[in-house]
Short mmCIF file of C-alpha atoms in Angstrom, two decimals:
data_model
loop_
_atom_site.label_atom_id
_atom_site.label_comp_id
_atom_site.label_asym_id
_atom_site.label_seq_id
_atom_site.Cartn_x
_atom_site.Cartn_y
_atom_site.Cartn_z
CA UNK A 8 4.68 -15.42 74.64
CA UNK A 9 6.83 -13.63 71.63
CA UNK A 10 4.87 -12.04 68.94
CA UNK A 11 4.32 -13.81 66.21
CA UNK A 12 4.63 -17.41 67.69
CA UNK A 13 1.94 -19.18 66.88
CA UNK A 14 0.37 -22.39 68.86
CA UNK A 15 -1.21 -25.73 67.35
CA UNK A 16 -0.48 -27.06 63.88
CA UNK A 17 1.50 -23.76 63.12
CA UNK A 18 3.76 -23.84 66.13
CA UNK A 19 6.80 -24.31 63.48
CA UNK A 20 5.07 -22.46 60.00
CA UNK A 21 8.31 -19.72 60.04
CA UNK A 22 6.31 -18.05 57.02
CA UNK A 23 2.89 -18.26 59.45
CA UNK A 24 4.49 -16.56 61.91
CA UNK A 25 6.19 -13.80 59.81
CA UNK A 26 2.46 -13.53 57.83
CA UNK A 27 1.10 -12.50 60.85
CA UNK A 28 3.63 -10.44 62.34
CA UNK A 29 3.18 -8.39 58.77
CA UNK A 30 -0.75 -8.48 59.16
CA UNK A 31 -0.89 -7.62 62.75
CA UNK A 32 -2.03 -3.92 62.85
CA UNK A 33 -1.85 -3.27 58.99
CA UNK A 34 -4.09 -0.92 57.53
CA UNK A 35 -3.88 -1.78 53.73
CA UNK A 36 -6.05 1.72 52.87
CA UNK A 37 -3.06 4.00 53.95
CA UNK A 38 -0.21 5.10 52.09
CA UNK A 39 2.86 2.86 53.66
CA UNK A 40 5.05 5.67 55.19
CA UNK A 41 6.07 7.33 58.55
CA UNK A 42 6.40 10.88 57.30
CA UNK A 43 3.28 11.62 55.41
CA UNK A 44 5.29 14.52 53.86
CA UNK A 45 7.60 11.87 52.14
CA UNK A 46 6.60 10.86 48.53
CA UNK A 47 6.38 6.88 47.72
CA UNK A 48 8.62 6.07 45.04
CA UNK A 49 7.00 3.94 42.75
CA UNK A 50 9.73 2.13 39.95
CA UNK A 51 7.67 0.62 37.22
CA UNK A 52 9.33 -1.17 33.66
CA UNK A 53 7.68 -2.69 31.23
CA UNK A 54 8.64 -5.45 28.03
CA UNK A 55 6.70 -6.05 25.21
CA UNK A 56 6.25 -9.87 24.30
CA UNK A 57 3.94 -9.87 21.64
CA UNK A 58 1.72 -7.14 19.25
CA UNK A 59 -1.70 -9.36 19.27
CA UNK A 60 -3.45 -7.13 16.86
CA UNK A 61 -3.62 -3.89 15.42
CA UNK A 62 -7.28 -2.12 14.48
CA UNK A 63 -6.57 0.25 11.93
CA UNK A 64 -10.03 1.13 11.40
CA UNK A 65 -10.67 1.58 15.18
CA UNK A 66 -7.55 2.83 15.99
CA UNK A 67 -6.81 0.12 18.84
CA UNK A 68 -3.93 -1.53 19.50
CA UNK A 69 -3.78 -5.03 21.52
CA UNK A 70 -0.26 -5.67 22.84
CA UNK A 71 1.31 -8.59 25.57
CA UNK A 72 3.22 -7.14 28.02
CA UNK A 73 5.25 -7.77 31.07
CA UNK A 74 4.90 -4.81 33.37
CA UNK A 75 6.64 -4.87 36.46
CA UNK A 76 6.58 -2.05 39.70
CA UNK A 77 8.17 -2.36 42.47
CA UNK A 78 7.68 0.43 45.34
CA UNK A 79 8.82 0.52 49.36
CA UNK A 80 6.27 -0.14 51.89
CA UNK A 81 7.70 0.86 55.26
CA UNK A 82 5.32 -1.06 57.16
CA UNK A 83 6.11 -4.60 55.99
CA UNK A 84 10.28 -4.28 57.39
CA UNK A 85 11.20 -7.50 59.72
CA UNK A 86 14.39 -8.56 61.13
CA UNK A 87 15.22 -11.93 59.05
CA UNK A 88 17.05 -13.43 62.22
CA UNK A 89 13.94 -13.88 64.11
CA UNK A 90 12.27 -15.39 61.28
CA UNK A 91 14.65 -18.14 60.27
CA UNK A 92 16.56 -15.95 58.05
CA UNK A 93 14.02 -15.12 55.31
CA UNK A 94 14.16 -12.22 53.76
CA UNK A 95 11.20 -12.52 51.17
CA UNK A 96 7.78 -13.72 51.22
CA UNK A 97 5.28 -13.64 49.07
CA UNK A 98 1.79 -12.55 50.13
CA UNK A 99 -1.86 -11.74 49.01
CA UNK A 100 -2.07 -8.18 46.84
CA UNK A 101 -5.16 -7.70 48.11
CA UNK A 102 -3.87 -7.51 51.90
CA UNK A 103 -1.36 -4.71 51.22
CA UNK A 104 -1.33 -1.38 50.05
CA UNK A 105 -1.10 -1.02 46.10
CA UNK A 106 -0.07 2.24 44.25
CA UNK A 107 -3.15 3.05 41.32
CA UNK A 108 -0.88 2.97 38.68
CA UNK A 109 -3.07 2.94 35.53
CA UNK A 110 -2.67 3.11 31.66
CA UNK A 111 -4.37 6.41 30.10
CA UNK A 112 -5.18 4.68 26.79
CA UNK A 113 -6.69 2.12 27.96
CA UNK A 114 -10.39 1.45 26.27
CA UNK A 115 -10.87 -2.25 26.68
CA UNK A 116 -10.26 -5.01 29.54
CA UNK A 117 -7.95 -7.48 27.98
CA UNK A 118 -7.55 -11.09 29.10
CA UNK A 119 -4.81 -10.64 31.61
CA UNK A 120 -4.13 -13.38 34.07
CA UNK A 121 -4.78 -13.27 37.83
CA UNK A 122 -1.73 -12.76 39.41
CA UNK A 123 -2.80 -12.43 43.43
CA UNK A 124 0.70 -12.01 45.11
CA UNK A 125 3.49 -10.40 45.52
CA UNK A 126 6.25 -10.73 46.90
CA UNK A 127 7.82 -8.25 49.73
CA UNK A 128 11.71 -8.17 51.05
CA UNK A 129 12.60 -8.08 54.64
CA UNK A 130 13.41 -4.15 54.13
CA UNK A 131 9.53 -3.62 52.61
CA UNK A 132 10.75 -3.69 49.01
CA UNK A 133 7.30 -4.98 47.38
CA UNK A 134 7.80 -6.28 44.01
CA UNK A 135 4.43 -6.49 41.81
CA UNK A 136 5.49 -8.31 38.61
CA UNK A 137 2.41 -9.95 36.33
CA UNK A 138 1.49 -9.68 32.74
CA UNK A 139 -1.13 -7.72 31.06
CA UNK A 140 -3.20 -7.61 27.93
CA UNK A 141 -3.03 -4.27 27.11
CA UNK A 142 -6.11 -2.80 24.33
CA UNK A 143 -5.11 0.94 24.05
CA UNK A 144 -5.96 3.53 21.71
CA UNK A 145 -3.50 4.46 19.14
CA UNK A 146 -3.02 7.33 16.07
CA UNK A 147 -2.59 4.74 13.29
CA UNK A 148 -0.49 6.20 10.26
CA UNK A 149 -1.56 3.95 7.41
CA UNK A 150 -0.45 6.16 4.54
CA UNK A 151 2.59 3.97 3.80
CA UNK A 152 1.04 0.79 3.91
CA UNK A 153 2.42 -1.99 4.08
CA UNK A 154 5.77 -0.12 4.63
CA UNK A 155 4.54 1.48 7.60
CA UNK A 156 6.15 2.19 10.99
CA UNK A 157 3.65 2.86 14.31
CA UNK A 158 4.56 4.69 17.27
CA UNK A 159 2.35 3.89 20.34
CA UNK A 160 2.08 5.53 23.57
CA UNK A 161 1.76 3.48 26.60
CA UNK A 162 1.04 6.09 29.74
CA UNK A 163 1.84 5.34 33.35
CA UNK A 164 -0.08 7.66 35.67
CA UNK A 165 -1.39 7.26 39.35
CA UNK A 166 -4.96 8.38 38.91
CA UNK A 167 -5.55 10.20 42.12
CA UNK A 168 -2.47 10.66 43.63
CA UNK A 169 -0.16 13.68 42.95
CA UNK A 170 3.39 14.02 42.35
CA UNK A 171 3.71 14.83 46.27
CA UNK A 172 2.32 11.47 46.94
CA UNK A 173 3.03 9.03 44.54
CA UNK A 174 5.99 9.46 42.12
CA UNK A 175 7.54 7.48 39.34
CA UNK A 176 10.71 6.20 38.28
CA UNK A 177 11.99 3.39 35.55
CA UNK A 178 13.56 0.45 37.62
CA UNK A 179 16.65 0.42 34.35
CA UNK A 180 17.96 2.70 32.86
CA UNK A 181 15.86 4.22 28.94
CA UNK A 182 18.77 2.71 27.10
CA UNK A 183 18.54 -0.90 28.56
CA UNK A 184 14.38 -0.45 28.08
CA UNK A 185 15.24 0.87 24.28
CA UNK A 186 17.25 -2.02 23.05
CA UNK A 187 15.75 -5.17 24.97
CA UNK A 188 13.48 -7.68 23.41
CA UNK A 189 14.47 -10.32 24.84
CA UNK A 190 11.24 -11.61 25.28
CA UNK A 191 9.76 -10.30 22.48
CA UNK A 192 8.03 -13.23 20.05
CA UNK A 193 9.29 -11.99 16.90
CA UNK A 194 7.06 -14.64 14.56
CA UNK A 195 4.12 -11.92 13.90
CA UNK A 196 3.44 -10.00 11.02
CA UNK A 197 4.96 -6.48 13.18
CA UNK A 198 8.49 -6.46 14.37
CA UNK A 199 9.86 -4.41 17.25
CA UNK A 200 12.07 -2.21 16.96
CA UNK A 201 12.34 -0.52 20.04
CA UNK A 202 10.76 0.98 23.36
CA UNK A 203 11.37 4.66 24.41
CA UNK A 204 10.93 5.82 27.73
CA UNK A 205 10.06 9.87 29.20
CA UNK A 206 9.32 10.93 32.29
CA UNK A 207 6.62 13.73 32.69
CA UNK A 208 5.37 16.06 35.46
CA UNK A 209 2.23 17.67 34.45
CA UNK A 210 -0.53 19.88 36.18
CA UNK A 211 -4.36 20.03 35.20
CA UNK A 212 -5.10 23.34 36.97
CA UNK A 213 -1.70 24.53 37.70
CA UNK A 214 -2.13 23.46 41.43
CA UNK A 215 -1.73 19.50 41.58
CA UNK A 216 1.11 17.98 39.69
CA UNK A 217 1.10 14.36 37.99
CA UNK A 218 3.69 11.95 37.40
CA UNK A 219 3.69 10.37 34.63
CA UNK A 220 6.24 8.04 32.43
CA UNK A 221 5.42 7.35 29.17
CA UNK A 222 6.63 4.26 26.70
CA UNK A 223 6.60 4.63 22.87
CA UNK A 224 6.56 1.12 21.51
CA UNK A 225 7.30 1.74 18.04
CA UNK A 226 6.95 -0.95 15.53
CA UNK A 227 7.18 -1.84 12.10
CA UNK A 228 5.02 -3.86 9.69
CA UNK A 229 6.87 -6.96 7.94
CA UNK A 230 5.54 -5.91 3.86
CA UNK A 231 6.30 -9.24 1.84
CA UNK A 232 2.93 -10.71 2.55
CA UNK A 233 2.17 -7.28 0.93
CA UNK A 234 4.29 -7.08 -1.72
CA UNK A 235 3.65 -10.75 -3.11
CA UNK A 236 0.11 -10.69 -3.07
CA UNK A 237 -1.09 -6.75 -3.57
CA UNK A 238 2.01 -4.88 -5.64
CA UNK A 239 3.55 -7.79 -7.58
CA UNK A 240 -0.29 -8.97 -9.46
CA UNK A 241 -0.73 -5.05 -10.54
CA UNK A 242 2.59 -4.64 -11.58
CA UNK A 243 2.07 -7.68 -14.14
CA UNK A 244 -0.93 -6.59 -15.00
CA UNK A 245 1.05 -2.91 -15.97
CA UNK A 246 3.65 -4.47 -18.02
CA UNK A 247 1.40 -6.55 -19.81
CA UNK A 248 -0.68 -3.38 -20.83
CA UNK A 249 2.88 -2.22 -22.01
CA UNK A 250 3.46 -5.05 -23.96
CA UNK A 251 -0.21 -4.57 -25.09
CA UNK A 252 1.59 -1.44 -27.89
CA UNK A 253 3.04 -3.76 -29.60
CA UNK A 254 0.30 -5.17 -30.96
CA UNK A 255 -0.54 -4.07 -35.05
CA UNK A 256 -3.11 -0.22 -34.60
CA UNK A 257 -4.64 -1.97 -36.77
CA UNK A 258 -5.65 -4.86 -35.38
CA UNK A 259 -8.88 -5.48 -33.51
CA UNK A 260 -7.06 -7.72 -31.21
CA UNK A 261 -5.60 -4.88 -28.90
CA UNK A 262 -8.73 -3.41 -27.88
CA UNK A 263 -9.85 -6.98 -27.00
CA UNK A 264 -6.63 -7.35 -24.93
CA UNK A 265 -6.76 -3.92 -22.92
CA UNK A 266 -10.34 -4.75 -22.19
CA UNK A 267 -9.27 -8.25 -20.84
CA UNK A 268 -6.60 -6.62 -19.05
CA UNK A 269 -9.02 -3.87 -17.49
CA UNK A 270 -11.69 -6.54 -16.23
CA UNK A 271 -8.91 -8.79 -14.64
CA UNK A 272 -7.55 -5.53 -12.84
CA UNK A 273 -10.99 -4.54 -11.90
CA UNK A 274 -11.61 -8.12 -10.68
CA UNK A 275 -7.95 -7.64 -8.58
CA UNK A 276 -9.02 -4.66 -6.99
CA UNK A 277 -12.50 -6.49 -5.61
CA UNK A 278 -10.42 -9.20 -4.32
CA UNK A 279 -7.93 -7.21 -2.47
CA UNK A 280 -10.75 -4.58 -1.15
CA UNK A 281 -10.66 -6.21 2.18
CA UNK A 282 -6.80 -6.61 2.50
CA UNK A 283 -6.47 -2.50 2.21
CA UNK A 284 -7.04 -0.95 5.85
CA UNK A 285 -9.49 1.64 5.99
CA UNK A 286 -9.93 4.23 8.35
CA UNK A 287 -11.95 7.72 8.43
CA UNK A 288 -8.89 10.06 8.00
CA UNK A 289 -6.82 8.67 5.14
CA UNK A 290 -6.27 6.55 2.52
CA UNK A 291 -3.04 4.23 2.17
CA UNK A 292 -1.30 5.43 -0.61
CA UNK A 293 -0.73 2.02 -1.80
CA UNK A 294 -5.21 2.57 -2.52
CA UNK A 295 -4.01 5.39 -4.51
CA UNK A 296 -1.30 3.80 -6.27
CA UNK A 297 -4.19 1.31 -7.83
CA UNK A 298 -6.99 3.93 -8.67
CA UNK A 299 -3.89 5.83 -10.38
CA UNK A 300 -3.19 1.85 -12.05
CA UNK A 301 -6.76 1.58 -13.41
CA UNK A 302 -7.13 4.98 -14.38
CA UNK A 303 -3.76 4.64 -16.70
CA UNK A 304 -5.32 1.22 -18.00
CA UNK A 305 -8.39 3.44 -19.37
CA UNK A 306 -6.59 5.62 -20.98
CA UNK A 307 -4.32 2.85 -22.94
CA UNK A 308 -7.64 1.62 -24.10
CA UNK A 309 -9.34 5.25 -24.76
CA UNK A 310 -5.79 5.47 -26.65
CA UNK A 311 -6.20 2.03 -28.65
CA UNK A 312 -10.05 2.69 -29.14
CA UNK A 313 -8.70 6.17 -31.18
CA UNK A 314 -5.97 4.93 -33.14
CA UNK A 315 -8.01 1.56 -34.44
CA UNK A 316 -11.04 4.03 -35.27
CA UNK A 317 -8.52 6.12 -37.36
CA UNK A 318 -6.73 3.50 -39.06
CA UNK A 319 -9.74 1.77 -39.87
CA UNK A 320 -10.78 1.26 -43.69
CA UNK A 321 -13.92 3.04 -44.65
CA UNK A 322 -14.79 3.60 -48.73
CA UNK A 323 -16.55 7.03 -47.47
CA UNK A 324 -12.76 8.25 -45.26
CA UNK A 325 -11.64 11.83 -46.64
CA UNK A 326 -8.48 12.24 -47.17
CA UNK A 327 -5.67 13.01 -44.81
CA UNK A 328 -4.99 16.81 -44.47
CA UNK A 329 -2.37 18.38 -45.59
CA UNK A 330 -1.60 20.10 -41.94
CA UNK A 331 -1.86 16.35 -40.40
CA UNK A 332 0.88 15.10 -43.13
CA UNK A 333 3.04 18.19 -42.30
CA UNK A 334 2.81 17.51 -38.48
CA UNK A 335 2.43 13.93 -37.86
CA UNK A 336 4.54 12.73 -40.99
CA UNK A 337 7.15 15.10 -41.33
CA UNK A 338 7.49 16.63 -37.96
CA UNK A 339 6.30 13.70 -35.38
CA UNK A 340 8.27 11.40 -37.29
CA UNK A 341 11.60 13.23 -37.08
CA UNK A 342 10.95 13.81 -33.54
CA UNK A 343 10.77 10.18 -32.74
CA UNK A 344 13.38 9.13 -35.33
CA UNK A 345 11.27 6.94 -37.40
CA UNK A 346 12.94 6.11 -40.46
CA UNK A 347 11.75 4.92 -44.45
CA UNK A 348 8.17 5.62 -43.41
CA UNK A 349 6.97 4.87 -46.87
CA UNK A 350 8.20 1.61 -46.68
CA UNK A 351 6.84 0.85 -43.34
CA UNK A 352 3.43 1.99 -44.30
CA UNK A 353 3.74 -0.54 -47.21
CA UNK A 354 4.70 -3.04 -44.74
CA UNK A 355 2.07 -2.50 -42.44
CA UNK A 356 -0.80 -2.62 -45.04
CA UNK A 357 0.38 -5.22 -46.97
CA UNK A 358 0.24 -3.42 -50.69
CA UNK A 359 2.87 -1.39 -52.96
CA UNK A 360 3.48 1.54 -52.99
CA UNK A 361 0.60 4.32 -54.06
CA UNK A 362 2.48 6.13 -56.55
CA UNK A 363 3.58 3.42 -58.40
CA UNK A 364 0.12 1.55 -58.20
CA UNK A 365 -1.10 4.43 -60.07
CA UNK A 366 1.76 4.88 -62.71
CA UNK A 367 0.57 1.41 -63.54
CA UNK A 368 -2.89 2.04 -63.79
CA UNK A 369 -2.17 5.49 -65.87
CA UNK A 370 -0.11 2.67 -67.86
CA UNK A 371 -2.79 0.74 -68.05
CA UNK A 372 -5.50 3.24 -69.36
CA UNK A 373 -2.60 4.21 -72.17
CA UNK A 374 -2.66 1.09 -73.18
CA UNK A 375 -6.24 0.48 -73.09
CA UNK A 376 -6.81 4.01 -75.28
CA UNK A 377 -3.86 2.35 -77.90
CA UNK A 378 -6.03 -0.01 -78.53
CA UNK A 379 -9.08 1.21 -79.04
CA UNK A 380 -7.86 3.55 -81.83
CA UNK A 381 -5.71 0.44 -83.31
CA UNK A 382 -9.19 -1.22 -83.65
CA UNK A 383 -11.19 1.34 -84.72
CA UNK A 384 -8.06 2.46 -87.67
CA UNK A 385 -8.62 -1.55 -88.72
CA UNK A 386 -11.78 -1.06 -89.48
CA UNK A 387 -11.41 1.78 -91.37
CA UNK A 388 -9.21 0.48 -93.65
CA UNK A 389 -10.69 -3.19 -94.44
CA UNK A 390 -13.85 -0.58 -95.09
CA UNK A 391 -15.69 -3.23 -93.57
CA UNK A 392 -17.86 -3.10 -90.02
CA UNK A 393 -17.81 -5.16 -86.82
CA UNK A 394 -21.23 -6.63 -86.03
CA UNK A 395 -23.32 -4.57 -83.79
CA UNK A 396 -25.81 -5.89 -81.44
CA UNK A 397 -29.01 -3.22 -81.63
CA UNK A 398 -27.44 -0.92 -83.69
CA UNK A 399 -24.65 -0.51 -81.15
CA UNK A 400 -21.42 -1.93 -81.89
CA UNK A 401 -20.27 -4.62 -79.62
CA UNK A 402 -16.55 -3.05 -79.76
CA UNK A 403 -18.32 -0.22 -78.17
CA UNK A 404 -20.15 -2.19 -75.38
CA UNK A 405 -16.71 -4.08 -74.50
CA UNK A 406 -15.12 -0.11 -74.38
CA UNK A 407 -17.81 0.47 -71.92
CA UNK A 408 -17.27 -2.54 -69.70
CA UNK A 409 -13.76 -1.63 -69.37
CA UNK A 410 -13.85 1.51 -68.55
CA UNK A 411 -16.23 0.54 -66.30
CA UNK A 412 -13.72 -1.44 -64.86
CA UNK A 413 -11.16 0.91 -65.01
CA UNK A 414 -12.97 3.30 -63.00
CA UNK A 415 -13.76 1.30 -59.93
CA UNK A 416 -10.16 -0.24 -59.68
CA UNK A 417 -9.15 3.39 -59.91
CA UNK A 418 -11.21 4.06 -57.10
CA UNK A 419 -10.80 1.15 -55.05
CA UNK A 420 -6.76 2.09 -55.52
CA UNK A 421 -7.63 5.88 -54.14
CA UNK A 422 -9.61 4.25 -51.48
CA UNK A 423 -6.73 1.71 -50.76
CA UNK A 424 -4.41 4.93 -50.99
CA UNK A 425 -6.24 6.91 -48.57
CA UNK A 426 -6.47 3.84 -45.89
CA UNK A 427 -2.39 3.45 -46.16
CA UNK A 428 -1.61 7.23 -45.28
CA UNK A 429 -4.43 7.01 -42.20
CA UNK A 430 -2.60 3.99 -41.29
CA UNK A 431 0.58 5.88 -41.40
CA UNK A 432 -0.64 8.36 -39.68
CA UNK A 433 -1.96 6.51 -37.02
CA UNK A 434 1.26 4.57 -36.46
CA UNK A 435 2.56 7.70 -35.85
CA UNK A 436 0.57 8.43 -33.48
CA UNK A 437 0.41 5.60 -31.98
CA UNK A 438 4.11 5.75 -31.17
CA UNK A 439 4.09 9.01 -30.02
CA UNK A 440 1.03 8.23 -27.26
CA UNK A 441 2.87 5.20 -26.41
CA UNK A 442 6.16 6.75 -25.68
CA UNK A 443 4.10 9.52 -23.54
CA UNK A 444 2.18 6.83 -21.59
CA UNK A 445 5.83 5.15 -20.90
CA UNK A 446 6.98 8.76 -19.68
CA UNK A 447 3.89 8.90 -17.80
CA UNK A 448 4.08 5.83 -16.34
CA UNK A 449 8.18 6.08 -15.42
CA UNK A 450 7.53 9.56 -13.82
CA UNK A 451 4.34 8.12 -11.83
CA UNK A 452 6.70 4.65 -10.22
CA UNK A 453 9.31 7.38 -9.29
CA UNK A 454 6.98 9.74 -7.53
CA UNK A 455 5.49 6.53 -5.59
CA UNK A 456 8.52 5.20 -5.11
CA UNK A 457 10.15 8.60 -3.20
CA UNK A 458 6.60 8.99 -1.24
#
C-alpha cells in the first residue's frame, strides 16, 4: 500500500493523507534541518494597527500589532503531484517546530488571540502570521507635552538560540516597513508616523552571538484636545490679568479683580491636575509653564497691593520726597514718554490744580485780613463800640471762627495736595511695573515657545 493512503472514511481526505505523510516520523523538538551546521533563517515583519494606551507614569506602552515570521522547515517538503496538486496546508503550531522568537520589553501578557495554525508550502516554507497585544516597556519623554513625539523599541530576539542557529531577517525591505500603515487605525489620540527597522548581532560574553532586529515605532501625540482645554483657559486667564492695569491705582476694584483672577487660576490648576502626566523623572514643561502662570499672577497682585497702599489717602501721609519727585516724576516719566503730568494727576483725582488752590486760599486770607481792619477802622471813627458778649467782642469771636476755618481748609488742601502727588507718583509707577511685567511676560511666551 503507498504511504500516506489512508483506508475507511479517509480513503479520499487528499489533505488526510498529506497530514500524515508530514506527521509520520516528525520530531517537532528538533531544529528542522539536514546539516546541523546550517543556520535557520527566520524572516519576521511586523505592522502596527493600533497604540491602545500609553502609561506615562509606568512607562508601558500597549500597542496592536500584526507580526508575521515565516522560516523553512526542511522536513515538511512534499511533491504536490502525489497529493492532488496542493502546495499549502495549514496545520496545528503545536505539531511543528517553532523558532522562540520573543519580545525583550515585554512586561505584561496582553490579550492576544489564539491563533493555532499555520500554514506550510509544499517546499517547507512555514508561514506563522497572527496578531499580538503587545505591553512593553518604554522611556517616555513627556517634557513637551502635549507636543510630544515617542520612540519605542520593539526587540526581536530568539531567547536561547545563537546567531549559528537561529538568525533573523525582515521579510521587506526597512523602507517598505518605514512608510506603511496601511493598517494602521488612525482615529486615536497618537498618530504614526513611521516604523524603523535594524538588524543587530550582539554577544553577552564575547563567545555566543545573538540576532536580533529591532523596530522603533515612533509616534506622535495629536495636541488639540490639549491645547483647547489646558493652554487656551490660562492664556485667558493671562490676558485678562493684563487687561486687569487698566483699571484706576486707585481703585479698590483691581485688587478685588487679581484676587478673583488668582482663585479661578488656582481652581484651573486643581481641575487639570489629573490631565498632566506624571512620572518620577520629569516634569512636562507645559506643568512649568502654569507654576511660572500663577507665580506672575502673584506678583500683578503683590504689584496692585503696593501701588493702591501708596496712592491711598491718609490725613497722617508725609510728603513725597524730593529724590522720589526727581526720579519717578522727572526721570521715569521721560523715560516712558508720559506727557502734561500735572494735568493728568488733576484728572485722576478729580480736583484743580494745587498751586492755584492755594493762590486762592492766600486770596482768600487777604481778603479776610481787609476786612477785619475795614471793621475795626469803622469803629474807630463812629467812636462808638460793637456789643461784646462777656467782655469779649463778638467781632472778635466771628475772627476766631474763621480763622478757625481757614486753618483746617488750609490743611485739608495740603492734605488733598499731598494725596495728588502720591497719586502721581504711583501712576508712575504703576506704568513703569506694568510695562516690565508685559516685558516679562513677552520674553517668558518666547522662551516657552522655542523650548
Amino acid at each position: 500500500k503507498k504511504l500516506g493512503s489512508p483506508t475507511g472514511r479517509f480513503a479520499n481526505a487528499t489533505l488526510v493523507r498529506l497530514a500524515e505523510y508530514l506527521s509520520a516520523g516528525y520530531k517537532r523538538g528538533v531544529r528542522p534541518v539536514r546539516d546541523w551546521r546550517q543556520s535557520t533563517i527566520v524572516a519576521i515583519d511586523l505592522m502596527v494597527y493600533s497604540i491602545l494606551n500609553v502609561d506615562e507614569k509606568n512607562q508601558v506602552l500597549t500597542t496592536y500589532v500584526w507580526y508575521r515570521q515565516q522560516w523553512v522547515d526542511e522536513f515538511l517538503v512534499w511533491n504536490p503531484e502525489d497529493f492532488d496538486d496542493v502546495k499549502q496546508v495549514s496545520i496545528p503550531t503545536a505539531n511543528i517546530w517553532v523558532p522562540d522568537i520573543l519580545i525583550n520589553e515585554f512586561v505584561d501578557v496582553g490579550k492576544s488571540p489564539d491563533i493555532p495554525y499555520v500554514y506550510v508550502g509544499n517546499k517547507g516554507l512555514v508561514r506563522n502570521y497572527k496578531p499580538i497585544q503587545v505591553v512593553t516597556a518604554c522611556s517616555l519623554n513627556i517634557y513637551n507635552f502635549p507636543f510630544d513625539v515617542q520612540n519605542c523599541s520593539l526587540t526581536f530576539q530568539s531567547w536561547l538560540h545563537t546567531i549559528n542557529d537561529i538568525n533573523i531577517s525582515l521579510m521587506r525591505t526597512p523602507e517598505e516597513v518605514r512608510v506603511d500603515k496601511s493598517v494602521f487605525m488612525n482615529q486615536g489620540e497618537w498618530e504614526l508616523l513611521h516604523i524603523l527597522s535594524k538588524y543587530k548581532s550582539f554577544s553577552i560574553d564575547e563567545n555566543d552571538h545573538y540576532a536580533e532586529m529591532k523596530f522603533h515605532v515612533v509616534i506622535r501625540r495629536r495636541p488639540l484636545f490639549y491645547t483647547v482645554n489646558l493652554l487656551l483657559p490660562s492664556i485667558f486667564l493671562m490676558v485678562m490679568d493684563i487687561v486687569g492695569f487698566f483699571l484706576p491705582p486707585d481703585s479698590g476694584e483691581r485688587v478685588s479683580f487679581k484676587i478673583t483672577l488668582l482663585l479661578g487660576y488656582s481652581v484651573f490648576l486643581i481641575i487639570v491636575s489629573d490631565t498632566l502626566p506624571a512620572t518620577a523623572i520629569g516634569t512636562p514643561l507645559i506643568g512649568v509653564y502654569f507654576v511660572v502662570c500663577m507665580a506672575l499672577l502673584v506678583i500683578s497682585l503683590t504689584e496692585t497691593v503696593l501701588i493702591v497702599r501708596l496712592v491711598h489717602k491718609q490725613d497722617l501721609q508725609p510728603r513725597v520726597p524730593e529724590w522720589v519727585k526727581y526720579l519717578v516724576l522727572e526721570r521715569a516719566t521721560a523715560f516712558l514718554c508720559i506727557r502734561n503730568k500735572q494735568k493728568l494727576c488733576n484728572i485722576l483725582s478729580g480736583g484743580s490744580d494745587p498751586q492755584h488752590f492755594m493762590e486762592n486760599n492766600a486770596s482768600m486770607i487777604r481778603c479776610s485780613h481787609r476786612g477785619c481792619e475795614g471793621i475795626k477802622n469803622v469803629e474807630r471813627g463812629l467812636g462808638m463800640t460793637l456789643p461784646t458778649r462777656d467782655g469779649i467782642p463778638v467781632l472778635d469771636n466771628i475772627l476766631l471762627e474763621i480763622s478757625s476755618i481757614r486753618q483746617f481748609l488750609d490743611r485739608r488742601d495740603e492734605c488733598r495736595a499731598i494725596a495728588r502727588e502720591w497719586l502721581q507718583v504711583g501712576y508712575v509707577l504703576d506704568v513703569l511695573l506694568f510695562r516690565v511685567y508685559l516685558v516679562a511676560m513677552l520674553a517668558y511666551s518666547i522662551t516657552l515657545g522655542a523650548l
